[in-house]
Amino acid sequence: MNKIVLLDAKTLGSDLDLTCFERFGQVTIYPFTRPEQVLERSAGCNVVICNKVVFAEREMRALPQLELICVTATGTNNIDLRAAARLGIAVCNIKGYSTESVAQHTFAMLFYLLEHSRYYDEYVKSGAYTGDEIFTHFARTFHELSALRWGIVGLGAIGRRVAQLAALFGAQVMYYSTTGLNASGEGEYTRVDKETLLRESDILSIHAPLTEQTKDFLRYEEMCQMKPTAILLNLGRGGIVREADLAKALEERRIAAAGLDVLEQEPIQAENPLLRIQDSDRLLITPHIAWASIEARNRMTGEIMQNMESYFAGGRRNRVDG
């Protein structure tokens, strides 16, 4: 019988039914696993399911029965893929499960900032609206999307979905290819260079992975090239936007506002300079939840099961220790 361990079930949410994995064997589930607990909890298991738990060559060599690692995410940066290949350990990740969820969260963050939702809600609830002279209030202005230019960094599945939705609102969509190779959006959307993207975007949303090309993609110098009315949204990865520089740019009003769902270190560190900015009209931070709709997480577990089924149906690998 297969022995399966899920090392960080808490990262999937407590409302999911994880008994589905029992069809493949005996399952042990841990809500959270620290680095020093990995070997003990994975001992004797031939399948490991994890999200953020690190498996380097050391861990793999210490687990001679391990033959399959199922990563409950698209990114596999926590797994030493070269070591896994050398040792004959299969690694499966999942793709496409969160596209709709992240696209939706992008617009949720945008509208909150664009239409000054917090300010107007507090204006009413404070009692100020009760004693106003007219039926409306114009203290904070906003624009229709059809009057704005939306720049996108990363025209993968999520970036393309955001582009489609932005276009439905009438926004003029343009994109920047971080590798210089992506021409998939040409004909539908305008591909521009980085300088044009920064200079002309009213909304700049990031949906790219963290790579050598995207690390520190937006620093203070680049933010100073943006419109002072621009809204920046990062739903890609922390590290693409240099956070200390963003705090400075917001404090100096180099840009109007920013919405972040990802950070360089998660959970956020107490010394993060962004915590200086308490004005939620100008900075909105959510705790890496854009991917986490119930539907997306159910798709995630379904894809993990498909990966396991394909692996066992396709013939198992032999370990190559040595």
XYZ file of N, CA and C in Angstrom, residues 10-235:
678
model
N -2.449 23.084 6.173
C -2.975 24.398 6.540
C -2.884 25.382 5.380
N -1.922 25.188 4.477
C -1.771 26.081 3.327
C -2.878 25.876 2.293
N -3.654 24.805 2.443
C -4.744 24.536 1.506
C -6.085 25.010 2.045
N -6.160 25.320 3.334
C -7.408 25.738 3.951
C -8.063 24.594 4.695
N -8.714 24.931 5.794
C -9.319 23.904 6.651
C -10.676 23.432 6.158
N -11.206 24.077 5.112
C -12.551 23.747 4.644
C -12.560 22.751 3.486
N -11.398 22.226 3.108
C -11.336 21.252 2.024
C -11.411 19.829 2.567
N -12.034 18.948 1.809
C -12.090 17.530 2.166
C -10.863 16.840 1.580
N -9.908 16.540 2.426
C -8.654 15.941 1.974
C -8.664 14.420 2.044
N -9.796 13.852 2.420
C -9.892 12.386 2.447
C -9.862 11.810 1.033
N -10.009 12.661 0.017
C -9.974 12.190 -1.370
C -8.665 11.476 -1.693
N -7.572 11.834 -1.007
C -6.281 11.221 -1.298
C -6.190 9.784 -0.794
N -7.133 9.379 0.039
C -7.093 8.028 0.603
C -7.339 6.947 -0.445
N -7.854 7.328 -1.596
C -8.048 6.325 -2.656
C -6.720 5.800 -3.182
N -5.628 6.528 -2.897
C -4.308 6.109 -3.387
C -3.480 5.406 -2.332
N -3.951 5.374 -1.102
C -3.180 4.695 -0.071
C -3.435 5.266 1.302
N -2.552 4.923 2.224
C -2.644 5.391 3.606
C -2.118 6.821 3.687
N -2.943 7.727 4.197
C -2.605 9.150 4.194
C -2.434 9.658 5.624
N -1.340 10.363 5.849
C -1.113 11.074 7.108
C -1.069 12.564 6.791
N -1.807 13.332 7.568
C -1.934 14.765 7.287
C -1.414 15.576 8.476
N -0.524 16.526 8.164
C -0.023 17.468 9.160
C -0.422 18.880 8.733
N -0.907 19.686 9.657
C -1.287 21.052 9.276
C -0.103 21.916 8.886
N 1.034 21.710 9.536
C 2.217 22.548 9.293
C 3.445 21.746 9.680
N 4.499 21.857 8.890
C 5.729 21.100 9.158
C 6.935 22.029 9.113
N 7.710 22.024 10.185
C 8.933 22.822 10.227
C 10.081 22.038 9.576
N 11.115 22.755 9.122
C 12.225 22.076 8.427
C 12.799 20.895 9.190
N 12.925 21.029 10.503
C 13.521 19.948 11.291
C 12.580 18.756 11.465
N 11.320 18.879 11.050
C 10.348 17.792 11.172
C 10.149 17.016 9.870
N 10.704 17.516 8.769
C 10.419 16.954 7.446
C 10.819 15.491 7.349
N 12.034 15.161 7.737
C 12.525 13.795 7.569
C 11.747 12.803 8.426
N 11.487 13.165 9.656
C 10.758 12.262 10.538
C 9.352 12.002 10.006
N 8.681 13.038 9.558
C 7.300 12.884 9.111
C 7.191 12.226 7.743
N 8.243 12.324 6.942
C 8.214 11.738 5.595
C 8.806 10.336 5.542
N 9.380 9.884 6.632
C 10.060 8.585 6.650
C 9.095 7.460 6.271
N 9.537 6.620 5.349
C 8.740 5.473 4.922
C 7.673 5.793 3.901
N 7.514 7.050 3.551
C 6.471 7.442 2.584
C 7.028 7.423 1.167
N 6.226 6.941 0.240
C 6.657 6.990 -1.158
C 6.055 8.176 -1.901
N 5.070 8.853 -1.285
C 4.486 10.054 -1.887
C 4.439 11.158 -0.836
N 4.941 12.326 -1.203
C 4.860 13.511 -0.358
C 4.048 14.570 -1.091
N 3.102 15.169 -0.383
C 2.324 16.296 -0.903
C 2.694 17.514 -0.075
N 3.102 18.598 -0.728
C 3.509 19.787 0.019
C 3.317 21.035 -0.831
N 3.315 22.166 -0.146
C 3.184 23.452 -0.823
C 4.487 24.233 -0.720
N 4.893 24.558 0.493
C 6.083 25.384 0.707
C 7.243 24.631 1.351
N 7.024 23.409 1.786
C 8.093 22.640 2.439
C 9.240 22.412 1.453
N 10.455 22.637 1.907
C 11.631 22.539 1.035
C 12.143 21.095 0.987
N 12.374 20.622 -0.248
C 13.014 19.328 -0.466
C 14.256 19.548 -1.317
N 15.386 19.594 -0.630
C 16.675 19.673 -1.305
C 17.238 18.261 -1.453
N 18.411 18.144 -2.039
C 18.994 16.813 -2.258
C 19.197 16.082 -0.937
N 19.525 16.811 0.113
C 19.733 16.191 1.426
C 18.489 15.436 1.873
N 17.346 16.078 1.795
C 16.101 15.435 2.227
C 15.774 14.242 1.339
N 15.974 14.381 0.045
C 15.628 13.305 -0.878
C 16.493 12.071 -0.657
N 17.780 12.281 -0.441
C 18.676 11.131 -0.223
C 18.382 10.443 1.105
N 17.872 11.198 2.057
C 17.565 10.622 3.371
C 16.236 9.880 3.388
N 15.518 9.918 2.280
C 14.206 9.272 2.191
C 14.226 8.279 1.027
N 14.821 7.107 1.200
C 15.031 6.175 0.083
C 13.748 5.640 -0.542
N 12.618 5.702 0.151
C 11.368 5.199 -0.413
C 10.598 6.268 -1.195
N 11.042 7.488 -1.115
C 10.324 8.587 -1.774
C 10.442 8.462 -3.289
N 9.306 8.458 -3.976
C 9.319 8.353 -5.435
C 8.495 9.437 -6.130
N 7.629 10.133 -5.384
C 6.788 11.154 -6.004
C 6.575 12.309 -5.036
N 6.847 13.536 -5.513
C 6.548 14.754 -4.758
C 5.473 15.515 -5.528
N 4.340 15.735 -4.886
C 3.251 16.505 -5.482
C 3.244 17.892 -4.858
N 3.540 18.905 -5.654
C 3.555 20.279 -5.167
C 2.172 20.883 -5.397
N 1.581 21.421 -4.340
C 0.224 21.959 -4.437
C 0.252 23.423 -4.869
N 1.057 23.704 -5.880
C 1.210 25.057 -6.409
C 1.807 24.954 -7.801
N 1.856 26.087 -8.490
C 2.486 26.108 -9.810
C 4.000 26.176 -9.680
N 4.481 27.020 -8.776
C 5.916 27.173 -8.585
C 6.536 25.972 -7.892
N 7.746 25.604 -8.324
C 8.454 24.464 -7.727
C 9.818 24.884 -7.183
N 9.938 26.154 -6.816
C 11.234 26.654 -6.352
C 11.642 26.065 -5.004
N 10.723 25.416 -4.300
C 11.068 24.760 -3.031
C 11.586 23.332 -3.227
N 11.622 22.882 -4.463
C 12.092 21.530 -4.773
C 13.358 21.610 -5.621
N 14.383 20.856 -5.245
C 15.589 20.766 -6.070
C 15.278 19.808 -7.224
N 14.862 20.368 -8.346
C 14.409 19.544 -9.467
C 15.550 18.736 -10.087
N 16.743 19.285 -10.094
C 17.876 18.558 -10.667
C 18.210 17.334 -9.819
N 18.189 17.521 -8.508
C 18.454 16.381 -7.620
C 17.370 15.331 -7.762
N 16.127 15.778 -7.884
C 15.015 14.833 -8.052
C 15.199 14.023 -9.333
N 15.606 14.674 -10.401
C 15.808 13.973 -11.671
C 16.942 12.958 -11.561
N 18.021 13.353 -10.891
C 19.157 12.432 -10.728
C 18.762 11.204 -9.926
N 17.903 11.398 -8.943
C 17.524 10.307 -8.053
C 16.318 9.521 -8.548
N 15.740 9.954 -9.663
C 14.582 9.246 -10.198
C 13.302 9.520 -9.434
N 13.207 10.676 -8.806
C 11.998 11.061 -8.070
C 11.153 11.956 -8.975
N 9.914 11.576 -9.181
C 9.010 12.371 -10.004
C 8.506 13.565 -9.201
N 8.367 14.704 -9.873
C 7.830 15.922 -9.254
C 6.687 16.426 -10.114
N 5.529 16.627 -9.488
C 4.353 17.127 -10.206
C 3.895 18.432 -9.572
N 3.588 19.416 -10.401
C 2.980 20.650 -9.908
C 1.615 20.819 -10.558
N 0.954 21.928 -10.320
C -0.369 22.164 -10.893
C -0.395 23.536 -11.548
N -1.163 23.646 -12.619
C -1.224 24.901 -13.364
C -2.670 25.241 -13.701
N -2.936 26.526 -13.801
C -4.209 26.993 -14.317
C -5.366 26.963 -13.350
N -5.155 26.422 -12.164
C -6.275 26.257 -11.230
C -6.767 27.581 -10.666
N -5.893 28.610 -10.616
C -6.245 29.850 -9.917
C -6.434 31.045 -10.843
N -6.454 30.814 -12.147
C -6.517 31.935 -13.091
C -7.707 32.840 -12.831
N -8.895 32.266 -12.726
C -10.093 33.082 -12.529
C -10.060 33.789 -11.176
N -9.580 33.087 -10.162
C -9.540 33.655 -8.821
C -8.601 34.855 -8.752
N -7.402 34.730 -9.323
C -6.437 35.829 -9.272
C -6.918 37.009 -10.116
N -7.500 36.725 -11.268
C -8.030 37.805 -12.101
C -9.122 38.567 -11.357
N -9.991 37.843 -10.688
C -11.064 38.480 -9.926
C -10.500 39.354 -8.812
N -9.489 38.837 -8.108
C -8.902 39.599 -7.004
C -8.189 40.848 -7.520
N -7.625 40.756 -8.711
C -6.990 41.925 -9.322
C -7.988 43.067 -9.435
N -9.170 42.751 -9.919
C -10.187 43.786 -10.083
C -10.767 44.231 -8.741
N -10.859 43.319 -7.777
C -11.328 43.701 -6.443
C -10.393 44.752 -5.842
N -9.090 44.530 -5.969
C -8.113 45.481 -5.439
C -8.167 46.794 -6.206
N -8.273 46.686 -7.524
C -8.314 47.890 -8.337
C -9.504 48.775 -7.976
N -10.696 48.215 -7.941
C -11.883 49.034 -7.696
C -11.872 49.634 -6.297
N -11.341 48.898 -5.336
C -11.222 49.431 -3.979
C -10.390 50.719 -3.986
N -9.268 50.690 -4.723
C -8.377 51.841 -4.774
C -8.870 52.911 -5.746
N -9.313 52.484 -6.905
C -9.710 53.429 -7.952
C -10.904 54.277 -7.521
N -11.876 53.656 -6.868
C -13.105 54.372 -6.510
C -13.123 54.815 -5.041
N -11.981 54.713 -4.357
C -11.847 55.215 -2.991
C -12.932 54.632 -2.084
N -13.095 53.330 -2.152
C -14.195 52.669 -1.446
C -14.112 52.856 0.066
N -12.920 52.766 0.613
C -12.798 52.921 2.065
C -13.219 54.322 2.496
N -12.733 55.322 1.772
C -13.076 56.702 2.142
C -14.586 56.915 2.137
N -15.260 56.494 1.081
C -16.694 56.763 0.965
C -17.510 55.957 1.976
N -17.081 54.746 2.255
C -17.770 53.953 3.271
C -17.640 54.620 4.640
N -16.438 55.067 4.963
C -16.230 55.721 6.253
C -16.947 57.066 6.317
N -17.038 57.758 5.196
C -17.752 59.033 5.145
C -19.213 58.850 5.548
N -19.836 57.804 5.023
C -21.235 57.544 5.356
C -21.374 57.097 6.807
N -20.561 56.133 7.215
C -20.703 55.555 8.545
C -20.281 56.497 9.662
N -19.488 57.497 9.333
C -19.062 58.471 10.341
C -20.175 59.432 10.727
N -21.223 59.482 9.927
C -22.315 60.413 10.167
C -22.211 61.683 9.351
N -21.089 61.845 8.615
C -20.908 63.068 7.824
C -21.960 63.191 6.728
N -22.327 62.051 6.143
C -23.328 62.076 5.064
C -24.708 62.438 5.604
N -24.980 62.077 6.848
C -26.289 62.364 7.462
C -26.568 63.865 7.476
N -25.568 64.662 7.721
C -25.787 66.109 7.810
C -25.387 66.869 6.570
N -25.130 66.154 5.463
C -24.704 66.842 4.238
C -25.869 67.593 3.609
N -25.544 68.571 2.779
C -26.581 69.413 2.171
C -27.143 68.827 0.883
N -26.372 68.014 0.189
C -26.827 67.455 -1.079
C -26.751 65.932 -1.032
N -27.280 65.309 -2.079
C -27.435 63.849 -2.069
C -26.147 63.099 -2.377
N -25.129 63.792 -2.832
C -23.893 63.116 -3.233
C -22.688 63.823 -2.637
N -21.492 63.331 -2.971
C -20.268 63.825 -2.333
C -19.120 63.627 -3.316
N -18.338 64.670 -3.553
C -17.330 64.623 -4.618
C -15.896 64.773 -4.117
N -15.641 64.431 -2.867
C -14.316 64.715 -2.302
C -13.198 63.947 -2.989
N -13.485 62.736 -3.431
C -12.478 61.920 -4.118
C -13.016 61.559 -5.505
N -12.287 61.939 -6.533
C -12.751 61.666 -7.890
C -12.225 60.326 -8.387
N -12.905 59.767 -9.372
C -12.444 58.529 -9.994
C -12.815 58.530 -11.468
N -12.214 57.609 -12.205
C -12.392 57.543 -13.659
C -13.038 56.219 -14.057
N -13.652 56.221 -15.220
C -14.111 54.976 -15.828
C -12.908 54.257 -16.437
N -12.947 52.937 -16.420
C -11.846 52.172 -17.006
C -11.685 52.437 -18.493
N -12.781 52.772 -19.147
C -12.714 53.015 -20.593
C -11.886 54.248 -20.930
N -11.583 55.057 -19.918
C -10.771 56.250 -20.149
C -9.304 56.023 -19.793
N -8.958 54.793 -19.398
C -7.632 54.533 -18.860
C -6.834 53.544 -19.711
N -5.509 53.610 -19.551
C -4.608 52.653 -20.190
C -4.118 51.669 -19.133
N -4.276 50.399 -19.445
C -3.915 49.338 -18.495
C -2.686 48.613 -19.020
N -1.591 48.701 -18.274
C -0.364 48.007 -18.641
C -0.211 46.728 -17.848
N 0.224 45.665 -18.505
C 0.351 44.354 -17.871
C 1.778 43.846 -18.021
N 2.330 43.358 -16.923
C 3.628 42.693 -16.936
C 3.365 41.208 -16.722
N 3.625 40.408 -17.743
C 3.385 38.974 -17.663
C 2.086 38.580 -18.331
N 2.150 38.254 -19.600
C 0.936 37.907 -20.350
C 0.807 36.389 -20.468
N 0.899 35.725 -19.306
C 0.588 34.303 -19.248
C -0.910 34.125 -19.112
N -1.317 33.001 -18.554
C -2.748 32.714 -18.451
C -3.474 33.765 -17.614
N -2.894 34.136 -16.467
C -3.558 35.119 -15.598
C -3.510 36.509 -16.221
N -2.338 36.903 -16.701
C -2.230 38.219 -17.329
C -3.157 38.368 -18.514
N -3.278 37.316 -19.313
C -4.174 37.367 -20.466
C -5.635 37.476 -20.024
N -6.004 36.759 -18.960
C -7.388 36.852 -18.480
C -7.694 38.253 -17.961
N -6.744 38.851 -17.246
C -6.914 40.229 -16.785
C -7.050 41.166 -17.977
N -6.242 40.936 -19.001
C -6.323 41.766 -20.206
C -7.694 41.655 -20.855
N -8.228 40.446 -20.938
C -9.555 40.247 -21.535
C -10.629 40.998 -20.759
N -10.586 40.908 -19.440
C -11.594 41.573 -18.619
C -11.437 43.087 -18.673
N -10.190 43.554 -18.652
C -9.959 44.995 -18.752
C -10.485 45.534 -20.084
N -10.268 44.779 -21.159
C -10.756 45.190 -22.475
C -12.282 45.241 -22.514
N -12.936 44.338 -21.804
C -14.404 44.356 -21.751
C -14.919 45.627 -21.093
N -14.147 46.166 -20.161
C -14.510 47.441 -19.541
C -14.143 48.627 -20.433
N -13.463 48.355 -21.532
C -13.102 49.417 -22.459
C -11.726 49.996 -22.260
N -10.946 49.445 -21.335
C -9.594 49.949 -21.111
C -8.707 49.653 -22.316
N -7.751 50.520 -22.565
C -6.748 50.279 -23.601
C -5.640 49.430 -22.972
N -5.476 48.226 -23.469
C -4.552 47.279 -22.850
C -3.242 47.216 -23.630
N -2.144 47.297 -22.890
C -0.815 47.085 -23.465
C -0.041 46.174 -22.523
N 1.014 45.562 -23.034
C 1.768 44.644 -22.186
C 3.255 44.719 -22.489
N 4.029 44.267 -21.498
C 5.480 44.214 -21.624
C 5.942 42.781 -21.427
N 6.794 42.304 -22.316
C 7.353 40.955 -22.203
C 8.666 41.036 -21.438
N 8.726 40.374 -20.296
C 9.929 40.438 -19.469
C 11.101 39.680 -20.095
N 10.806 38.713 -20.948
C 11.868 37.947 -21.606
C 12.217 38.507 -22.980
N 11.321 39.334 -23.521
C 11.511 39.832 -24.879
C 11.094 38.839 -25.938
N 10.557 37.679 -25.505
C 10.198 36.620 -26.451
C 8.696 36.477 -26.655
N 7.919 36.965 -25.715
C 6.469 36.723 -25.752
C 5.789 37.642 -26.754
N 5.351 37.060 -27.852
C 4.597 37.808 -28.856
C 3.162 37.321 -28.936
N 2.753 36.525 -27.932
C 1.440 35.882 -27.995
C 0.291 36.871 -27.938
N 0.535 38.061 -27.405
C -0.554 39.023 -27.302
C -0.633 39.981 -28.468
N 0.348 39.920 -29.357
C 0.364 40.849 -30.484
C -0.830 40.575 -31.392
N -1.447 41.639 -31.829
C -2.669 41.526 -32.617
C -3.886 41.766 -31.758
N -3.829 41.336 -30.495
C -4.908 41.601 -29.545
C -4.598 42.818 -28.684
N -3.359 42.862 -28.192
C -2.944 43.921 -27.290
C -1.631 44.502 -27.785
N -1.355 45.725 -27.404
C -0.168 46.417 -27.876
C 1.032 46.053 -27.005
N 2.062 45.524 -27.634
C 3.297 45.237 -26.911
C 4.171 46.480 -26.918
N 4.675 46.860 -25.729
C 5.456 48.088 -25.607
C 6.751 47.793 -24.857
N 7.690 48.737 -24.925
C 8.912 48.593 -24.142
C 8.645 49.056 -22.711
N 9.613 48.833 -21.860
C 9.431 49.110 -20.438
C 9.188 50.593 -20.178
N 9.917 51.446 -20.864
C 9.775 52.891 -20.653
C 8.371 53.359 -21.018
N 7.842 52.850 -22.121
C 6.487 53.221 -22.530
C 5.463 52.697 -21.534
N 5.668 51.479 -21.097
C 4.763 50.890 -20.119
C 4.677 51.759 -18.869
N 5.826 52.169 -18.352
C 5.852 52.969 -17.138
C 5.250 54.346 -17.369
N 5.574 54.946 -18.476
C 5.165 56.323 -18.753
C 3.673 56.442 -19.022
N 3.087 55.443 -19.669
C 1.716 55.594 -20.166
C 0.655 54.841 -19.369
N 1.040 53.955 -18.479
C 0.036 53.153 -17.759
C -0.674 53.976 -16.685
N -1.998 53.954 -16.726
C -2.790 54.486 -15.614
C -2.945 53.414 -14.540
N -2.991 52.168 -14.988
C -3.015 51.007 -14.105
C -1.903 50.090 -14.580
N -1.070 49.659 -13.673
C 0.018 48.744 -14.023
C -0.119 47.515 -13.138
N -0.456 46.377 -13.740
C -0.629 45.156 -12.950
C 0.413 44.120 -13.346
N 0.945 43.451 -12.323
C 2.020 42.482 -12.501
C 1.483 41.082 -12.257
N 1.710 40.200 -13.247
C 1.242 38.812 -13.164
C 2.343 37.862 -13.634
N 3.571 38.202 -13.321
C 4.730 37.445 -13.793
C 5.334 36.632 -12.650
N 6.074 35.561 -12.978
C 6.827 34.827 -11.950
C 8.075 35.605 -11.566
N 8.679 35.225 -10.459
C 9.934 35.846 -10.048
C 11.080 35.119 -10.733
N 11.793 35.836 -11.595
C 12.913 35.283 -12.348
C 14.064 36.284 -12.322
N 15.149 35.928 -12.965
C 16.264 36.868 -13.063
C 15.831 38.139 -13.794
N 14.929 37.992 -14.754
C 14.473 39.149 -15.522
C 13.496 40.032 -14.744
N 12.757 39.441 -13.803
C 11.734 40.215 -13.100
C 12.146 40.653 -11.698
N 13.231 40.104 -11.152
C 13.691 40.516 -9.834
C 13.968 42.016 -9.816
N 13.351 42.726 -8.855
C 13.504 44.184 -8.736
C 13.129 44.897 -10.032
N 12.132 44.383 -10.710
C 11.672 44.992 -11.965
C 11.237 46.435 -11.747
N 10.588 46.699 -10.615
C 10.159 48.063 -10.298
C 10.912 48.557 -9.072
N 11.795 49.510 -9.303
C 12.532 50.168 -8.240
C 12.087 51.630 -8.183
N 12.679 52.378 -7.286
C 12.291 53.780 -7.119
C 12.439 54.556 -8.427
N 13.550 54.287 -9.146
C 13.795 55.016 -10.396
C 12.659 54.793 -11.395
N 12.195 53.537 -11.486
C 11.101 53.242 -12.414
C 9.784 53.860 -11.934
N 9.545 53.836 -10.633
C 8.300 54.412 -10.123
C 8.236 55.912 -10.365
N 9.380 56.553 -10.382
C 9.419 57.994 -10.670
C 9.074 58.287 -12.129
N 9.152 57.274 -12.981
C 8.763 57.453 -14.385
C 7.263 57.275 -14.605
N 6.575 56.762 -13.599
C 5.144 56.513 -13.726
C 4.337 57.788 -13.490
N 3.086 57.755 -13.910
C 2.199 58.892 -13.672
C 1.938 59.033 -12.170
N 1.861 60.248 -11.666
C 1.524 60.417 -10.241
C 0.104 59.962 -9.918
N -0.696 59.751 -10.944
C -2.066 59.251 -10.762
C -2.173 57.745 -10.951
N -1.058 57.074 -11.206
C -1.084 55.652 -11.547
C -1.362 54.781 -10.329
N -1.987 53.635 -10.590
C -2.226 52.613 -9.578
C -1.405 51.382 -9.961
N -0.611 50.888 -9.004
C 0.227 49.712 -9.207
C -0.397 48.523 -8.491
N -0.486 47.387 -9.176
C -1.015 46.162 -8.589
C 0.002 45.046 -8.802
N 0.410 44.385 -7.726
C 1.314 43.240 -7.855
C 0.622 41.984 -7.361
N 0.260 41.116 -8.306
C -0.315 39.820 -7.991
C 0.534 38.711 -8.587
